[in-house]
CSV table of C-alpha atoms in Angstrom, one decimal:
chain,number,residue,atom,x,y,z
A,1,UNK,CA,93.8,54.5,83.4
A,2,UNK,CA,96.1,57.5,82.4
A,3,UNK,CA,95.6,59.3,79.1
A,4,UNK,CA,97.1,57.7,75.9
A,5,UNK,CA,100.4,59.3,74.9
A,6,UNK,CA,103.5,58.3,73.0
A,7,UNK,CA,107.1,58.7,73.3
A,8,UNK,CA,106.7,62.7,71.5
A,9,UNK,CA,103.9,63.9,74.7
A,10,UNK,CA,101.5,63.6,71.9
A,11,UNK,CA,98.1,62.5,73.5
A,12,UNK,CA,95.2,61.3,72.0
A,13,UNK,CA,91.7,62.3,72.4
A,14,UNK,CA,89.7,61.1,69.0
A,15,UNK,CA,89.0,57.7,68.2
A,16,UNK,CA,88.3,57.4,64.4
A,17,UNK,CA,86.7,53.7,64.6
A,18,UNK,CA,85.6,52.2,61.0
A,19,UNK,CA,82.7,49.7,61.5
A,20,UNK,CA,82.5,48.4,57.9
A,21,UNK,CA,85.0,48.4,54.7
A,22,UNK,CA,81.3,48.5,52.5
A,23,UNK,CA,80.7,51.3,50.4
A,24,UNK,CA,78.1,51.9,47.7
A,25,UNK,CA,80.0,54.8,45.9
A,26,UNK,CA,82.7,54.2,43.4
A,27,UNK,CA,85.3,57.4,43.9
A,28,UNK,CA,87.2,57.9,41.2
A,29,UNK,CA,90.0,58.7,44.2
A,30,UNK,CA,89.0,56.0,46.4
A,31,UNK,CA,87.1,53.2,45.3
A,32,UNK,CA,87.0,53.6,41.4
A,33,UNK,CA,86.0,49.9,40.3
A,34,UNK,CA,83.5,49.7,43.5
A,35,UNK,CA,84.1,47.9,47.1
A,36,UNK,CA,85.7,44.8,46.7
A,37,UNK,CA,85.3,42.5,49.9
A,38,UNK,CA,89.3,41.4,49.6
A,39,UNK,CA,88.5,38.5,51.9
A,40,UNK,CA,86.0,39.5,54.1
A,41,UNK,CA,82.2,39.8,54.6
A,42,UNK,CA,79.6,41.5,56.8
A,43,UNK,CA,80.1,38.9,59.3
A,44,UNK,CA,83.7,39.7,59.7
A,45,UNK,CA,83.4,43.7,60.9
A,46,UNK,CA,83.6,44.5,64.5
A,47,UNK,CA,80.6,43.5,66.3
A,48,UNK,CA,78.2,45.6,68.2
A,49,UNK,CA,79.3,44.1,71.8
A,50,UNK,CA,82.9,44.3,70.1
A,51,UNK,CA,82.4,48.4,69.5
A,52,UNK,CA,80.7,49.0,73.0
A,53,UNK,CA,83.9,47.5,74.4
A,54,UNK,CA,86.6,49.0,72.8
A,55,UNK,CA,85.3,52.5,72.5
A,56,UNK,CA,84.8,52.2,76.1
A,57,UNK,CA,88.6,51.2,76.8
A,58,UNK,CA,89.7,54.1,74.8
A,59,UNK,CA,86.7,56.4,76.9
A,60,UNK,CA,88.4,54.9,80.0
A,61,UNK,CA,91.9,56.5,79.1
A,62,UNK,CA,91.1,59.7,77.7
A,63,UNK,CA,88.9,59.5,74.5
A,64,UNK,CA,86.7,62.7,74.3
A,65,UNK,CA,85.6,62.5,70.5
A,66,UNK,CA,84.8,59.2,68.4
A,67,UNK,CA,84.4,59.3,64.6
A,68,UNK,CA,82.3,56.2,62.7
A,69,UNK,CA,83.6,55.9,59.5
A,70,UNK,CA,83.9,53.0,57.0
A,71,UNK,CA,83.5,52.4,53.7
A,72,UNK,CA,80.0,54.3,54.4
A,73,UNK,CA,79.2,53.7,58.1
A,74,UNK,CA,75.0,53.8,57.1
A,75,UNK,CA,75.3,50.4,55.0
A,76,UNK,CA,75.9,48.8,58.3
A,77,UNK,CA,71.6,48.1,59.5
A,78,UNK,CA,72.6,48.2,63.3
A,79,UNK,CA,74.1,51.5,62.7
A,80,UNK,CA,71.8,53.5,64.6
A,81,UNK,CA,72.6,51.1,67.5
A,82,UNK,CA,76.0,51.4,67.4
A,83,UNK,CA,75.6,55.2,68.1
A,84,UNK,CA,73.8,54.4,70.9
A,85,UNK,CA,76.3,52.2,72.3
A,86,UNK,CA,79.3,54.5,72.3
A,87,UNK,CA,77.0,57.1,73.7
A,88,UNK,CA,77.1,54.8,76.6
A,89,UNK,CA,79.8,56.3,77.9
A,90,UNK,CA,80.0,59.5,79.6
A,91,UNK,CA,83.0,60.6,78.8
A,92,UNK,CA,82.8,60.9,75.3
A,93,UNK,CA,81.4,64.3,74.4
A,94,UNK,CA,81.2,63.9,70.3
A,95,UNK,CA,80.0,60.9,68.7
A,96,UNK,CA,80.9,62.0,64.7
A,97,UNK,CA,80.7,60.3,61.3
A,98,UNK,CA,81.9,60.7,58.1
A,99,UNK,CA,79.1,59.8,55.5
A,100,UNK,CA,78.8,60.5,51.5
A,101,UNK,CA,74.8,61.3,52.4
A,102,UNK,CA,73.1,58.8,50.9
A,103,UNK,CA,70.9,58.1,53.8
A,104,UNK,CA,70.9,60.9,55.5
A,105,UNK,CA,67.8,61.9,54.6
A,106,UNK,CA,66.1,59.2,55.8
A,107,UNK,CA,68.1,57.9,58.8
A,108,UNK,CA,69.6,61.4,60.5
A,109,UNK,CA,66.8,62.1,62.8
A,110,UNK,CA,67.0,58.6,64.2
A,111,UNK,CA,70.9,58.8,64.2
A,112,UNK,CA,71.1,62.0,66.5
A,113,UNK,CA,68.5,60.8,68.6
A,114,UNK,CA,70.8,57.9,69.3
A,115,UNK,CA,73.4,60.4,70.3
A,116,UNK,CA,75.4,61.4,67.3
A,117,UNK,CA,76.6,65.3,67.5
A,118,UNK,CA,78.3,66.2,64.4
A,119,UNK,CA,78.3,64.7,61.0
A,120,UNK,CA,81.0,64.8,58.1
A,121,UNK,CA,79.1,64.8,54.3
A,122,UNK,CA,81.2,64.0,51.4
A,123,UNK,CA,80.6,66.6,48.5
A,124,UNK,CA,83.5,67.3,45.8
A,125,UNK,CA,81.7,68.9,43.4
A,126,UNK,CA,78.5,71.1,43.6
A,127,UNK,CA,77.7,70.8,39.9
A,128,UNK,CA,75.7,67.7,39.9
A,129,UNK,CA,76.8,65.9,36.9
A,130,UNK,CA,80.3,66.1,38.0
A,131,UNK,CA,79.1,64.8,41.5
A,132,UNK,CA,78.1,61.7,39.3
A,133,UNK,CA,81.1,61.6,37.4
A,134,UNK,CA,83.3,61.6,40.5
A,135,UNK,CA,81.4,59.1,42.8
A,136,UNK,CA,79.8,56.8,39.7
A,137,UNK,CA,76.5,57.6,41.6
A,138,UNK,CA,73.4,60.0,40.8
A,139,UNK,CA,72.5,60.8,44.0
A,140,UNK,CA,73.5,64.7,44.3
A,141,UNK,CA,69.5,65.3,44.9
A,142,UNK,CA,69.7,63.2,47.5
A,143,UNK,CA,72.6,64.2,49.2
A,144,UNK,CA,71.5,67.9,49.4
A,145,UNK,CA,68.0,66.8,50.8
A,146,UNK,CA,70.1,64.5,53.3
A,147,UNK,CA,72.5,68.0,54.3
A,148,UNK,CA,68.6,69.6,54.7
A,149,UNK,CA,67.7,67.1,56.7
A,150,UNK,CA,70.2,67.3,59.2
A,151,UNK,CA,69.8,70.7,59.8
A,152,UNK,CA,65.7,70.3,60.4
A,153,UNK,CA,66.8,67.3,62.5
A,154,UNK,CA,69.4,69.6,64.7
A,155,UNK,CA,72.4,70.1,63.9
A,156,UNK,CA,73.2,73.3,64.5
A,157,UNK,CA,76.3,73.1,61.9
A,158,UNK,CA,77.5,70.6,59.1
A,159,UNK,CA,80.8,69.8,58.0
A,160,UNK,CA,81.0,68.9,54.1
A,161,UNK,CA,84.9,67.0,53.0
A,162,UNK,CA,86.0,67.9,49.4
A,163,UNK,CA,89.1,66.4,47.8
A,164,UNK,CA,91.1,68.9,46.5
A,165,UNK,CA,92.1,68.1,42.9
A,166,UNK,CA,93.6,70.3,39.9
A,167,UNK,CA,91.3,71.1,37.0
A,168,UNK,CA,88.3,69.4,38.7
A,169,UNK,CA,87.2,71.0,41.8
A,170,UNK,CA,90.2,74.0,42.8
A,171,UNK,CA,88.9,76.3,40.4
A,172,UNK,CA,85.5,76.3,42.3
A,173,UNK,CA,86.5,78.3,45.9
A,174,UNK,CA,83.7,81.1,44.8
A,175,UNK,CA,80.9,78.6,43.4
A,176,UNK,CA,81.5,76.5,47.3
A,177,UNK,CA,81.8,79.9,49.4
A,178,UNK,CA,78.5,81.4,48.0
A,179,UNK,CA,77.0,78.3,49.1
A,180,UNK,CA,78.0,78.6,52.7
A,181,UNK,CA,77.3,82.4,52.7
A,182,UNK,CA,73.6,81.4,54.0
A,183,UNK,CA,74.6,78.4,55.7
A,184,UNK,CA,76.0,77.0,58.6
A,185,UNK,CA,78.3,74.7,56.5
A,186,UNK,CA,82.1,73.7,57.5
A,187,UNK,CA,83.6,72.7,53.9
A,188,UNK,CA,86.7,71.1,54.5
A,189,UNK,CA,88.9,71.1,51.3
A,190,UNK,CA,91.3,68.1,52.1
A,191,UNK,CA,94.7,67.8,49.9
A,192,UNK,CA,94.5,64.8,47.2
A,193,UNK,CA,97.1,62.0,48.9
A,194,UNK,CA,99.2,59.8,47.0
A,195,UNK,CA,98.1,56.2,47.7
A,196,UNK,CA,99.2,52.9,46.6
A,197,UNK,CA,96.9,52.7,43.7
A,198,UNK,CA,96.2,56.2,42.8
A,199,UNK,CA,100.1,57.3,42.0
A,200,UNK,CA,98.7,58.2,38.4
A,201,UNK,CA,95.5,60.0,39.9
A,202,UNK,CA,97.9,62.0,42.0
A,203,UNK,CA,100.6,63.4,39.6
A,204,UNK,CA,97.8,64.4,37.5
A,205,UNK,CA,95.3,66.6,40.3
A,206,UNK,CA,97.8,67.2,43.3
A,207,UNK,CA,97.4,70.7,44.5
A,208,UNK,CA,98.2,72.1,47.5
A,209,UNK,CA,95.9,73.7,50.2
A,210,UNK,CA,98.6,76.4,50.1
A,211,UNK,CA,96.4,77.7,47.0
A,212,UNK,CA,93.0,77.9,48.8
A,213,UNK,CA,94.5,79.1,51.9
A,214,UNK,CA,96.3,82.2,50.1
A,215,UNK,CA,92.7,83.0,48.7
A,216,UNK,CA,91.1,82.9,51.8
A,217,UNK,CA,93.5,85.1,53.4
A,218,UNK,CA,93.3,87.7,50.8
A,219,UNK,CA,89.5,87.7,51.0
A,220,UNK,CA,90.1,88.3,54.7
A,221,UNK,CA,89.4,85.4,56.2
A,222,UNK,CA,90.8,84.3,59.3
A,223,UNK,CA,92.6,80.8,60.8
A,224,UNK,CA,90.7,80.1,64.2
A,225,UNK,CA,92.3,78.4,67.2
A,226,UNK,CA,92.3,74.4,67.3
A,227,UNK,CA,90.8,72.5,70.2
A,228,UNK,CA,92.3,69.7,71.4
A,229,UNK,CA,90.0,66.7,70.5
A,230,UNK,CA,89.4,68.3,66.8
A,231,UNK,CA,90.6,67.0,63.9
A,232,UNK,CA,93.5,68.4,61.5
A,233,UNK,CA,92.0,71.1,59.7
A,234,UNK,CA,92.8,74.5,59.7
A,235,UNK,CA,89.8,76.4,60.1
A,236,UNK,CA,88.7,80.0,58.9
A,237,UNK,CA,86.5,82.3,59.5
A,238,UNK,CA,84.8,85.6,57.8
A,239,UNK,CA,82.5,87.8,58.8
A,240,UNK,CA,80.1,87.7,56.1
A,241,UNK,CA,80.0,84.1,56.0
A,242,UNK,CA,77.5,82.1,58.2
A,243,UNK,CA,79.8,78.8,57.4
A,244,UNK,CA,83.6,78.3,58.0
A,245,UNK,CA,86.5,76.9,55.4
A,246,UNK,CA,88.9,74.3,56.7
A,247,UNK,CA,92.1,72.8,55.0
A,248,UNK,CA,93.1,69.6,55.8
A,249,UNK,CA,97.4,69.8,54.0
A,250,UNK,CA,99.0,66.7,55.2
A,251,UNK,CA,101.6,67.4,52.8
A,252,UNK,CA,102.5,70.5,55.1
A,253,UNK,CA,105.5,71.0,57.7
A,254,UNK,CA,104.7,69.8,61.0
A,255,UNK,CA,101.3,68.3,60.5
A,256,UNK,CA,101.9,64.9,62.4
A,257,UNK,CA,103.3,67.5,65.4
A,258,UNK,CA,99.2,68.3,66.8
A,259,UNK,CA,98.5,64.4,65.7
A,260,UNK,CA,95.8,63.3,68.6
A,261,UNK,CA,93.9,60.9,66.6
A,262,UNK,CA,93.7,56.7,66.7
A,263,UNK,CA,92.6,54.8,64.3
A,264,UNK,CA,90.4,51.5,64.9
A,265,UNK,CA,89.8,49.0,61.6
A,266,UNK,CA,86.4,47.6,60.9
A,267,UNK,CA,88.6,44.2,61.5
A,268,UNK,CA,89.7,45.4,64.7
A,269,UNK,CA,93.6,46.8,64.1
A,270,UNK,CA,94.7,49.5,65.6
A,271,UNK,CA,96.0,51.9,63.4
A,272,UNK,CA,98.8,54.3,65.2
A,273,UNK,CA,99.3,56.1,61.9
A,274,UNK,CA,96.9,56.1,58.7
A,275,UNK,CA,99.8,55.7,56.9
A,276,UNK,CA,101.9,53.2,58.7
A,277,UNK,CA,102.2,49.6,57.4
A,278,UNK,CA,100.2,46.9,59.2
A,279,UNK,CA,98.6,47.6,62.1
A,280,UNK,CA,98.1,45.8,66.0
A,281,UNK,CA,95.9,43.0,66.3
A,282,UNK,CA,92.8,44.1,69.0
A,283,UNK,CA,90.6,41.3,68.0
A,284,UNK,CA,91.3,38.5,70.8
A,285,UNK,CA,90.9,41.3,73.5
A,286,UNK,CA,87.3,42.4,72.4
A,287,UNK,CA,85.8,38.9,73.8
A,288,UNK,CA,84.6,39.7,77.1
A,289,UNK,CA,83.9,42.5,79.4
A,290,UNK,CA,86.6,41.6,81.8
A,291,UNK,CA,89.5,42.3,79.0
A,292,UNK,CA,89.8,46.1,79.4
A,293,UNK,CA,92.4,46.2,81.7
A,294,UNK,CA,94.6,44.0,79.0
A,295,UNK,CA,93.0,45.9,76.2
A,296,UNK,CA,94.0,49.4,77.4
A,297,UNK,CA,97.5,47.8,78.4
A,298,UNK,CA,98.3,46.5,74.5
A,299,UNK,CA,96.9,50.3,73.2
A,300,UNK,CA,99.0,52.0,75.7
A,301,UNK,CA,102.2,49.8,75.0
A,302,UNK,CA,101.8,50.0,71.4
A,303,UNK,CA,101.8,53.7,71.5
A,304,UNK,CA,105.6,53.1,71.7
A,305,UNK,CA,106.0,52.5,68.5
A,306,UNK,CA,103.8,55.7,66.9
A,307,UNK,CA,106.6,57.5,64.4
A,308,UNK,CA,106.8,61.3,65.0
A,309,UNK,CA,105.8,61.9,61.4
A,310,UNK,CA,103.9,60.1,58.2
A,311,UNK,CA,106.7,59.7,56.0
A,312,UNK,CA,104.6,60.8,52.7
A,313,UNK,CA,107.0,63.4,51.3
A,314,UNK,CA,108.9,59.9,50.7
A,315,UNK,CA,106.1,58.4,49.0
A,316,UNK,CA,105.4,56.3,51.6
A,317,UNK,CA,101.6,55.6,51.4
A,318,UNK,CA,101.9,52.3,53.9
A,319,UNK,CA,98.6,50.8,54.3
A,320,UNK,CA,96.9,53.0,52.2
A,321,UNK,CA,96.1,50.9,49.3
A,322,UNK,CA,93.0,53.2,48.4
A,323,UNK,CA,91.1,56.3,50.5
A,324,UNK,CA,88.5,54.7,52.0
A,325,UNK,CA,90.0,54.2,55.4
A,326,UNK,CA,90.4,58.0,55.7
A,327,UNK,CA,86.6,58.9,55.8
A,328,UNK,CA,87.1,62.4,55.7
């Protein structure tokens, strides 16, 4: 099977698969009235046998780097068993996740010795009360023992998301860098995006990356070359730092011009663009072993259709009702 491009040479090595919409934290960007099930249940997600065969149609054609994500990946109790199954194939050299850490501390050691080889925390505030007033939980303590944990367990580095967002967290670059001085810590400060109900949210704490990467430079850091299977930030890198800054600025020029990422739905829908409207059905093709053929055929046809760019400087949020589908 030939590698996945579209009609713009793009091609796609990263696989962000969601394997539930559950989460247990409340957002005040994402989910700020909690997870509602909007129709489905546990029962509905993909299955195991379901994951196993669609992450190994996408290995088949390409796929280097595959990201769990959710809702919170960990509130799924097969979890560690799904790591293990898209370990099975060979070709896929990072098995990733995007967690907010609140089991981290308990689960990571069985998680990498399933085969997972990086890990995404969510942390947008290192202040712990406004921790809990961001994700309605009081679990800060926890989610710095879980970060701990992953380092005794491993992990040689640790990427932590933060939302960027005006008078709550941008003021903070010096309080986040002095905690990566020491440590082996990627924090990734991702611009606040405008989504179908958080238009208020967004007029009031929209602020560009533009303003943390003009610190950085002036404090000499420096933007480091981007691999093909990572993700969108733009990484940098001092000296005196053991950890790295990266800026995820969707809002910027060109951003959707490196795109190499697919998006799978915990319902199965392939997602050519986070924020496109609807997405293609993968469901009926996940049945049996001997659909791959057909599976990689709809992927690789559907490709046709990918837009060369997001559409949000129009306000076009598309499916993007809330931010829980990103994962970080």
């Amino acid at each position: 099977m030939p590698q996945f491009t579209d009609a713009y040479a793009r091609s796609f090595y990263y696989l962000r698969l969601s394997v539930t919409d559950v989460c247990n934290f409340r957002c005040t960007y994402c989910l700020p009235n909690g997870y509602k099930p909007n129709g489905s249940n546990n029962k509905s997600f993909l299955s195991l046998d379901e994951i196993r065969r669609v992450t190994r149609a996408f290995a088949a054609a390409g796929t280097e780097k595959v990201r769990l994500t959710g809702g919170e990946p960990s509130m799924r109790r097969d979890f560690t068993d799904i790591i293990a199954a898209v370990r099975e194939n060979a070709a896929i050299r990072q098995i990733a996740m995007t967690t907010n850490g609140y089991r981290m501390a308990r689960d990571v050691r069985a998680w990498r010795a399933a085969g997972l080889t990086h890990i995404n925390v969510s942390v947008d505030s290192l202040d712990a009360r406004q921790f809990h007033a961001i994700t309605g939980q009081d679990k800060f303590a926890e989610v710095m023992a879980g970060i701990d944990a992953a380092f005794d367990a491993g992990f040689e580095k640790v990427k932590v998301n933060s939302v960027l967002m005006r008078d709550v967290n941008s003021h903070s670059l010096s309080t986040f860098l002095e905690w990566l001085r020491l440590r082996p810590i990627q924090l990734r400060f991702i611009e606040l995006m405008e989504t179908g109900e958080g238009s208020d949210l967004f007029r009031r704490h929209h602020i560009s990356g533009e303003v943390i990467r003009d610190q950085l430079i002036l404090q000499g850091w420096q933007r480091q070359p981007r691999g093909r299977s990572d993700g969108p930030a733009q990484v940098f890198r001092h000296p005196d730092y053991q950890g790295e800054v990266g800026l995820i600025m969707p809002y910027e020029k060109d951003f959707c011009a490196s795109c190499n990422r697919l998006r799978v739905s915990a319902l199965g829908n392939l997602h050519l663009c986070l924020f496109g409207d609807g997405g293609v059905s993968l469901r009926d093709l996940l049945a049996s072993d001997d659909q791959q053929d057909a599976l990689q055929a709809r992927i690789a046809h559907s490709l046709g259709q990918k837009k060369q760019t997001h559409f949000l400087h129009q306000g076009n949020t598309g499916i993007t009702q809330n931010l829980s589908f990103i994962g970080g």
